[in-house]
Amino acid sequence: MKIAVVTPGILPVPSVKGGAVETLIDYILEYNECFLNHEIIVYGIDDNKLSDFNFSNFKKTRFHLFNQQSVIYRLKRKLYSYFNYNYYYNSFLDYFAVAIRKEISCLQFDVVVVENRPGFILPLSLCTNAKVVLHLHNDTLDKEAKDAKKILDKCAKIFTVSNYIKSKVDTIMPTDKVQIVYNGIDIEKFRNPSLLEINRSNFGLKDDDFVVVYAGRIEPIKGIKELIEAFLLLSDYEKIKLLIVGGGNGNNDESEFISEMHKLALSIPEKVIFTGFQSYGKIPSILSLCNMGVIPSICEDAFPLSCIENMTIGLPLVVTKSGGIPDAVDEECAIIVEKDSDLVSNLATAILELYIDEDRRLKMSTHAKERSKLFSKEKYALSFFSNL
């Protein structure tokens, strides 16, 4: 097949600047290069970091990258914004879809895959006879979304990353167009962490500490406040420590919320350690230092990859019943708690249960490693292409 892949238009592909969706696009391109024979054209944005990237490894993939900083592109976007006011997103993203539309209209594709941008579906469907597939990674398409019914009608298929996201799309109207394609990770990187010079002493932790890890963005919706409050309830257990790995949004800029979390933890400074932002390459090594993981989201997380990352390392988990998290874990590898008014005490109780019961932790660890195999990047890519 000849396939167009339309990126979200914020970060570059290949994923030289990271990004969950962008990394998942990398995986499908890699799988096609190794095992399939589709002709793929990726429509994305150019970036200075791509100047040193070796594209020669791609034999079946071409990249059409828009230089959004060029004078011509900026002028065209300015003209577009002058004559158009009814944006789906904003002039920046809406014009990106228009620029792609002009390119796609010149070529014959079998499938056009739109990554995580429901608002791109209508403009792109006007320029091609190809099947249009929306790959939805977030909760952005339900009966309340702008043009929801029109978008659903124009899609040949919609891939969702979890049952939760599927259920939201189904609020528009029940349809067999919606199929679940679970995300995946590079399991080998987590099974065999690189031999970085990282050990517990780097974070002020002792060998006999029981380390609970949260790795992800430090935002209110992620349940960090509730997690720290749970540790306030565990203050009598001096060996139980919380390692919070991450920053506000992929960097070490300290937001007002992060400052508040530092203040909240001041009464138990020896129990709560903030590492700040850590590059993704260090995460497997850091997780391998820990005894268990916790994902206390109070939002409806679509399908947090952190679940799979923790499981692949073999960490028993405490998670909230949130969005797509129950798709990723089961009760043999995780204690699942409701995100209700008792969340703080339930988190503390679950953490204490695992601290006390080593046999249970070992069984959960074994099952976590086994279950994580369901979410390899290879299984993800195979499911993606099989459902096209």
PDB file of C-alpha atoms in Angstrom, residues 15-214:
ATOM      1  CA  SER A  15      11.413  11.838  17.104  1.00  0.00           C
ATOM      2  CA  VAL A  16      14.683  13.678  17.725  1.00  0.00           C
ATOM      3  CA  LYS A  17      12.897  15.796  20.339  1.00  0.00           C
ATOM      4  CA  GLY A  18      10.934  12.968  21.919  1.00  0.00           C
ATOM      5  CA  GLY A  19       7.164  12.953  22.165  1.00  0.00           C
ATOM      6  CA  ALA A  20       4.984   9.893  22.773  1.00  0.00           C
ATOM      7  CA  VAL A  21       3.040  10.083  19.508  1.00  0.00           C
ATOM      8  CA  GLU A  22       6.170  10.870  17.521  1.00  0.00           C
ATOM      9  CA  THR A  23       8.009   7.891  19.042  1.00  0.00           C
ATOM     10  CA  LEU A  24       5.081   5.622  18.185  1.00  0.00           C
ATOM     11  CA  ILE A  25       5.272   6.838  14.582  1.00  0.00           C
ATOM     12  CA  ASP A  26       8.961   5.896  14.606  1.00  0.00           C
ATOM     13  CA  TYR A  27       7.991   2.363  15.626  1.00  0.00           C
ATOM     14  CA  ILE A  28       5.607   1.835  12.702  1.00  0.00           C
ATOM     15  CA  LEU A  29       8.188   3.189  10.252  1.00  0.00           C
ATOM     16  CA  GLU A  30      10.865   0.919  11.708  1.00  0.00           C
ATOM     17  CA  TYR A  31       8.563  -2.109  11.535  1.00  0.00           C
ATOM     18  CA  ASN A  32       7.690  -1.416   7.917  1.00  0.00           C
ATOM     19  CA  GLU A  33      11.361  -1.053   7.007  1.00  0.00           C
ATOM     20  CA  CYS A  34      12.168  -4.418   8.602  1.00  0.00           C
ATOM     21  CA  PHE A  35       9.153  -6.604   7.878  1.00  0.00           C
ATOM     22  CA  LEU A  36       6.760  -5.029   5.363  1.00  0.00           C
ATOM     23  CA  ASN A  37       6.884  -3.322   2.026  1.00  0.00           C
ATOM     24  CA  HIS A  38       4.526  -0.365   2.220  1.00  0.00           C
ATOM     25  CA  GLU A  39       5.490   2.910   0.588  1.00  0.00           C
ATOM     26  CA  ILE A  40       5.121   5.551   3.281  1.00  0.00           C
ATOM     27  CA  ILE A  41       5.343   9.325   3.064  1.00  0.00           C
ATOM     28  CA  VAL A  42       5.494  11.173   6.380  1.00  0.00           C
ATOM     29  CA  TYR A  43       4.181  14.731   6.456  1.00  0.00           C
ATOM     30  CA  GLY A  44       5.716  16.632   9.340  1.00  0.00           C
ATOM     31  CA  ILE A  45       7.676  19.675  10.413  1.00  0.00           C
ATOM     32  CA  ASP A  46      11.339  20.394   9.870  1.00  0.00           C
ATOM     33  CA  ASP A  47      13.629  21.052  12.809  1.00  0.00           C
ATOM     34  CA  ASN A  48      17.260  22.032  13.305  1.00  0.00           C
ATOM     35  CA  LYS A  49      17.863  18.778  15.184  1.00  0.00           C
ATOM     36  CA  LEU A  50      17.051  16.834  12.021  1.00  0.00           C
ATOM     37  CA  SER A  51      19.972  18.391  10.147  1.00  0.00           C
ATOM     38  CA  ASP A  52      22.345  15.742  11.510  1.00  0.00           C
ATOM     39  CA  PHE A  53      19.876  12.869  11.323  1.00  0.00           C
ATOM     40  CA  ASN A  54      20.858   9.950   9.084  1.00  0.00           C
ATOM     41  CA  PHE A  55      17.854   9.350   6.825  1.00  0.00           C
ATOM     42  CA  SER A  56      19.723   6.797   4.702  1.00  0.00           C
ATOM     43  CA  ASN A  57      18.365   3.917   6.804  1.00  0.00           C
ATOM     44  CA  PHE A  58      14.902   4.583   5.415  1.00  0.00           C
ATOM     45  CA  LYS A  59      14.428   2.703   2.146  1.00  0.00           C
ATOM     46  CA  LYS A  60      10.621   2.547   2.106  1.00  0.00           C
ATOM     47  CA  THR A  61       9.870   5.879   3.770  1.00  0.00           C
ATOM     48  CA  ARG A  62      10.048   9.425   2.480  1.00  0.00           C
ATOM     49  CA  PHE A  63       9.687  12.551   4.573  1.00  0.00           C
ATOM     50  CA  HIS A  64       7.968  15.718   3.424  1.00  0.00           C
ATOM     51  CA  LEU A  65       8.976  18.204   6.096  1.00  0.00           C
ATOM     52  CA  PHE A  66       7.624  21.735   6.186  1.00  0.00           C
ATOM     53  CA  ASN A  67      10.021  24.473   7.238  1.00  0.00           C
ATOM     54  CA  GLN A  68       7.664  26.507   9.372  1.00  0.00           C
ATOM     55  CA  GLN A  69      10.304  29.171   9.939  1.00  0.00           C
ATOM     56  CA  SER A  70      10.798  29.940   6.261  1.00  0.00           C
ATOM     57  CA  VAL A  71       9.652  33.323   4.996  1.00  0.00           C
ATOM     58  CA  ILE A  72       7.362  31.776   2.365  1.00  0.00           C
ATOM     59  CA  TYR A  73       5.655  29.398   4.819  1.00  0.00           C
ATOM     60  CA  ARG A  74       5.129  32.156   7.371  1.00  0.00           C
ATOM     61  CA  LEU A  75       3.778  34.524   4.726  1.00  0.00           C
ATOM     62  CA  LYS A  76       1.301  31.907   3.466  1.00  0.00           C
ATOM     63  CA  ARG A  77       0.202  31.167   7.025  1.00  0.00           C
ATOM     64  CA  LYS A  78      -0.286  34.884   7.649  1.00  0.00           C
ATOM     65  CA  LEU A  79      -2.444  35.190   4.532  1.00  0.00           C
ATOM     66  CA  TYR A  80      -4.412  32.131   5.602  1.00  0.00           C
ATOM     67  CA  SER A  81      -5.074  33.635   9.023  1.00  0.00           C
ATOM     68  CA  TYR A  82      -6.147  36.911   7.407  1.00  0.00           C
ATOM     69  CA  PHE A  83      -8.873  35.260   5.336  1.00  0.00           C
ATOM     70  CA  ASN A  84      -9.916  32.538   7.777  1.00  0.00           C
ATOM     71  CA  TYR A  85     -11.385  32.984  11.227  1.00  0.00           C
ATOM     72  CA  ASN A  86     -13.226  29.773  12.024  1.00  0.00           C
ATOM     73  CA  TYR A  87     -10.309  27.670  13.249  1.00  0.00           C
ATOM     74  CA  TYR A  88     -10.567  24.136  14.570  1.00  0.00           C
ATOM     75  CA  TYR A  89      -7.340  24.549  16.550  1.00  0.00           C
ATOM     76  CA  ASN A  90      -5.547  27.786  15.676  1.00  0.00           C
ATOM     77  CA  SER A  91      -3.963  29.404  12.625  1.00  0.00           C
ATOM     78  CA  PHE A  92      -0.680  27.572  13.262  1.00  0.00           C
ATOM     79  CA  LEU A  93      -2.115  24.023  13.215  1.00  0.00           C
ATOM     80  CA  ASP A  94      -4.983  24.656  10.823  1.00  0.00           C
ATOM     81  CA  TYR A  95      -2.628  26.030   8.192  1.00  0.00           C
ATOM     82  CA  PHE A  96      -0.340  23.012   8.653  1.00  0.00           C
ATOM     83  CA  ALA A  97      -3.297  20.835   7.593  1.00  0.00           C
ATOM     84  CA  VAL A  98      -3.931  23.098   4.595  1.00  0.00           C
ATOM     85  CA  ALA A  99      -0.277  22.880   3.522  1.00  0.00           C
ATOM     86  CA  ILE A 100      -0.393  19.080   3.746  1.00  0.00           C
ATOM     87  CA  ARG A 101      -3.673  18.983   1.816  1.00  0.00           C
ATOM     88  CA  LYS A 102      -2.039  20.663  -1.165  1.00  0.00           C
ATOM     89  CA  GLU A 103       0.708  18.027  -1.224  1.00  0.00           C
ATOM     90  CA  ILE A 104      -1.552  15.015  -0.710  1.00  0.00           C
ATOM     91  CA  SER A 105      -3.897  16.148  -3.478  1.00  0.00           C
ATOM     92  CA  CYS A 106      -1.068  15.670  -5.999  1.00  0.00           C
ATOM     93  CA  LEU A 107      -0.514  11.998  -5.138  1.00  0.00           C
ATOM     94  CA  GLN A 108      -2.547   8.793  -5.099  1.00  0.00           C
ATOM     95  CA  PHE A 109      -2.614   7.123  -1.684  1.00  0.00           C
ATOM     96  CA  ASP A 110      -4.386   4.005  -0.499  1.00  0.00           C
ATOM     97  CA  VAL A 111      -4.552   5.223   3.099  1.00  0.00           C
ATOM     98  CA  VAL A 112      -4.057   8.568   4.821  1.00  0.00           C
ATOM     99  CA  VAL A 113      -3.329   8.146   8.546  1.00  0.00           C
ATOM    100  CA  VAL A 114      -3.907  11.247  10.658  1.00  0.00           C
ATOM    101  CA  GLU A 115      -2.101  11.065  13.976  1.00  0.00           C
ATOM    102  CA  ASN A 116      -4.095  12.481  16.891  1.00  0.00           C
ATOM    103  CA  ARG A 117      -5.622  15.463  15.070  1.00  0.00           C
ATOM    104  CA  PRO A 118      -9.393  15.043  14.587  1.00  0.00           C
ATOM    105  CA  GLY A 119      -9.462  18.606  13.284  1.00  0.00           C
ATOM    106  CA  PHE A 120      -7.332  17.600  10.280  1.00  0.00           C
ATOM    107  CA  ILE A 121      -9.841  15.011   9.063  1.00  0.00           C
ATOM    108  CA  LEU A 122     -12.287  17.285   7.251  1.00  0.00           C
ATOM    109  CA  PRO A 123      -9.740  19.369   5.299  1.00  0.00           C
ATOM    110  CA  LEU A 124      -7.663  16.328   4.324  1.00  0.00           C
ATOM    111  CA  SER A 125     -10.656  14.221   3.309  1.00  0.00           C
ATOM    112  CA  LEU A 126     -11.515  16.869   0.706  1.00  0.00           C
ATOM    113  CA  CYS A 127      -8.321  16.271  -1.247  1.00  0.00           C
ATOM    114  CA  THR A 128      -8.067  12.485  -1.535  1.00  0.00           C
ATOM    115  CA  ASN A 129     -10.026   9.386  -2.461  1.00  0.00           C
ATOM    116  CA  ALA A 130      -7.903   7.329  -0.082  1.00  0.00           C
ATOM    117  CA  LYS A 131      -9.219   5.758   3.101  1.00  0.00           C
ATOM    118  CA  VAL A 132      -8.755   8.254   5.911  1.00  0.00           C
ATOM    119  CA  VAL A 133      -7.803   6.742   9.275  1.00  0.00           C
ATOM    120  CA  LEU A 134      -7.682   8.751  12.501  1.00  0.00           C
ATOM    121  CA  HIS A 135      -5.237   7.414  15.092  1.00  0.00           C
ATOM    122  CA  LEU A 136      -6.531   8.864  18.346  1.00  0.00           C
ATOM    123  CA  HIS A 137      -4.176   8.992  21.331  1.00  0.00           C
ATOM    124  CA  ASN A 138      -6.165  11.367  23.549  1.00  0.00           C
ATOM    125  CA  ASP A 139      -9.711  12.110  24.611  1.00  0.00           C
ATOM    126  CA  THR A 140     -10.421  14.695  21.906  1.00  0.00           C
ATOM    127  CA  LEU A 141     -13.303  13.192  19.946  1.00  0.00           C
ATOM    128  CA  ASP A 142     -16.682  12.604  21.533  1.00  0.00           C
ATOM    129  CA  LYS A 143     -20.232  13.840  21.031  1.00  0.00           C
ATOM    130  CA  GLU A 144     -19.286  17.282  22.409  1.00  0.00           C
ATOM    131  CA  ALA A 145     -16.333  17.788  20.035  1.00  0.00           C
ATOM    132  CA  LYS A 146     -16.599  20.258  17.188  1.00  0.00           C
ATOM    133  CA  ASP A 147     -17.841  18.623  13.953  1.00  0.00           C
ATOM    134  CA  ALA A 148     -17.821  15.240  15.699  1.00  0.00           C
ATOM    135  CA  LYS A 149     -20.408  13.535  13.475  1.00  0.00           C
ATOM    136  CA  LYS A 150     -18.861  14.906  10.263  1.00  0.00           C
ATOM    137  CA  ILE A 151     -15.401  13.732  11.337  1.00  0.00           C
ATOM    138  CA  LEU A 152     -16.700  10.268  12.189  1.00  0.00           C
ATOM    139  CA  ASP A 153     -18.468  10.038   8.824  1.00  0.00           C
ATOM    140  CA  LYS A 154     -15.291  10.932   6.903  1.00  0.00           C
ATOM    141  CA  CYS A 155     -13.120   8.361   8.684  1.00  0.00           C
ATOM    142  CA  ALA A 156     -12.876   4.883   7.212  1.00  0.00           C
ATOM    143  CA  LYS A 157     -11.506   3.768  10.579  1.00  0.00           C
ATOM    144  CA  ILE A 158     -10.567   5.258  13.915  1.00  0.00           C
ATOM    145  CA  PHE A 159      -7.796   3.652  15.948  1.00  0.00           C
ATOM    146  CA  THR A 160      -7.954   4.329  19.687  1.00  0.00           C
ATOM    147  CA  VAL A 161      -5.282   3.520  22.254  1.00  0.00           C
ATOM    148  CA  SER A 162      -7.683   2.133  24.863  1.00  0.00           C
ATOM    149  CA  ASN A 163     -11.223   1.033  25.605  1.00  0.00           C
ATOM    150  CA  TYR A 164     -11.733   4.332  27.391  1.00  0.00           C
ATOM    151  CA  ILE A 165     -10.966   6.416  24.285  1.00  0.00           C
ATOM    152  CA  LYS A 166     -13.135   4.065  22.216  1.00  0.00           C
ATOM    153  CA  SER A 167     -16.027   4.577  24.620  1.00  0.00           C
ATOM    154  CA  LYS A 168     -15.712   8.347  24.200  1.00  0.00           C
ATOM    155  CA  VAL A 169     -15.836   8.104  20.398  1.00  0.00           C
ATOM    156  CA  ASP A 170     -18.835   5.782  20.705  1.00  0.00           C
ATOM    157  CA  THR A 171     -20.787   8.596  22.379  1.00  0.00           C
ATOM    158  CA  ILE A 172     -21.081  10.196  18.921  1.00  0.00           C
ATOM    159  CA  MET A 173     -22.850   7.089  17.672  1.00  0.00           C
ATOM    160  CA  PRO A 174     -22.117   3.355  17.897  1.00  0.00           C
ATOM    161  CA  THR A 175     -19.995   2.240  14.958  1.00  0.00           C
ATOM    162  CA  ASP A 176     -17.756  -0.623  13.945  1.00  0.00           C
ATOM    163  CA  LYS A 177     -15.232   1.857  12.545  1.00  0.00           C
ATOM    164  CA  VAL A 178     -13.513   2.172  15.924  1.00  0.00           C
ATOM    165  CA  GLN A 179     -10.746  -0.319  16.689  1.00  0.00           C
ATOM    166  CA  ILE A 180      -8.339  -0.483  19.608  1.00  0.00           C
ATOM    167  CA  VAL A 181      -4.632  -0.434  18.777  1.00  0.00           C
ATOM    168  CA  TYR A 182      -2.715  -0.556  22.045  1.00  0.00           C
ATOM    169  CA  ASN A 183       0.485   1.452  22.337  1.00  0.00           C
ATOM    170  CA  GLY A 184       3.837  -0.248  22.732  1.00  0.00           C
ATOM    171  CA  ILE A 185       7.331   0.509  23.978  1.00  0.00           C
ATOM    172  CA  ASP A 186      10.849  -0.633  23.182  1.00  0.00           C
ATOM    173  CA  ILE A 187      10.850  -3.453  25.704  1.00  0.00           C
ATOM    174  CA  GLU A 188      14.507  -4.326  25.186  1.00  0.00           C
ATOM    175  CA  LYS A 189      15.595  -0.897  26.440  1.00  0.00           C
ATOM    176  CA  PHE A 190      13.756  -1.547  29.693  1.00  0.00           C
ATOM    177  CA  ARG A 191      14.672  -5.211  30.008  1.00  0.00           C
ATOM    178  CA  ASN A 192      18.337  -4.375  29.596  1.00  0.00           C
ATOM    179  CA  PRO A 193      18.915  -0.878  31.003  1.00  0.00           C
ATOM    180  CA  SER A 194      22.074   0.741  29.704  1.00  0.00           C
ATOM    181  CA  LEU A 195      24.967   0.631  32.131  1.00  0.00           C
ATOM    182  CA  LEU A 196      24.770   4.267  33.083  1.00  0.00           C
ATOM    183  CA  GLU A 197      26.546   5.347  36.242  1.00  0.00           C
ATOM    184  CA  ILE A 198      23.279   5.690  38.133  1.00  0.00           C
ATOM    185  CA  ASN A 199      22.774   4.200  41.569  1.00  0.00           C
ATOM    186  CA  ARG A 200      20.688   4.899  44.631  1.00  0.00           C
ATOM    187  CA  SER A 201      23.300   7.142  46.196  1.00  0.00           C
ATOM    188  CA  ASN A 202      22.837   9.597  43.310  1.00  0.00           C
ATOM    189  CA  PHE A 203      19.435  10.383  44.802  1.00  0.00           C
ATOM    190  CA  GLY A 204      20.336  10.121  48.478  1.00  0.00           C
ATOM    191  CA  LEU A 205      18.796   6.673  48.795  1.00  0.00           C
ATOM    192  CA  LYS A 206      20.190   3.758  50.809  1.00  0.00           C
ATOM    193  CA  ASP A 207      20.385   0.135  49.753  1.00  0.00           C
ATOM    194  CA  ASP A 208      17.819  -0.932  52.363  1.00  0.00           C
ATOM    195  CA  ASP A 209      15.292   1.775  51.486  1.00  0.00           C
ATOM    196  CA  PHE A 210      11.969   0.685  50.001  1.00  0.00           C
ATOM    197  CA  VAL A 211      11.672   2.984  47.003  1.00  0.00           C
ATOM    198  CA  VAL A 212       8.326   3.876  45.462  1.00  0.00           C
ATOM    199  CA  VAL A 213       8.717   5.641  42.110  1.00  0.00           C
ATOM    200  CA  TYR A 214       6.534   8.002  40.135  1.00  0.00           C
TER     201      TYR A 214
END
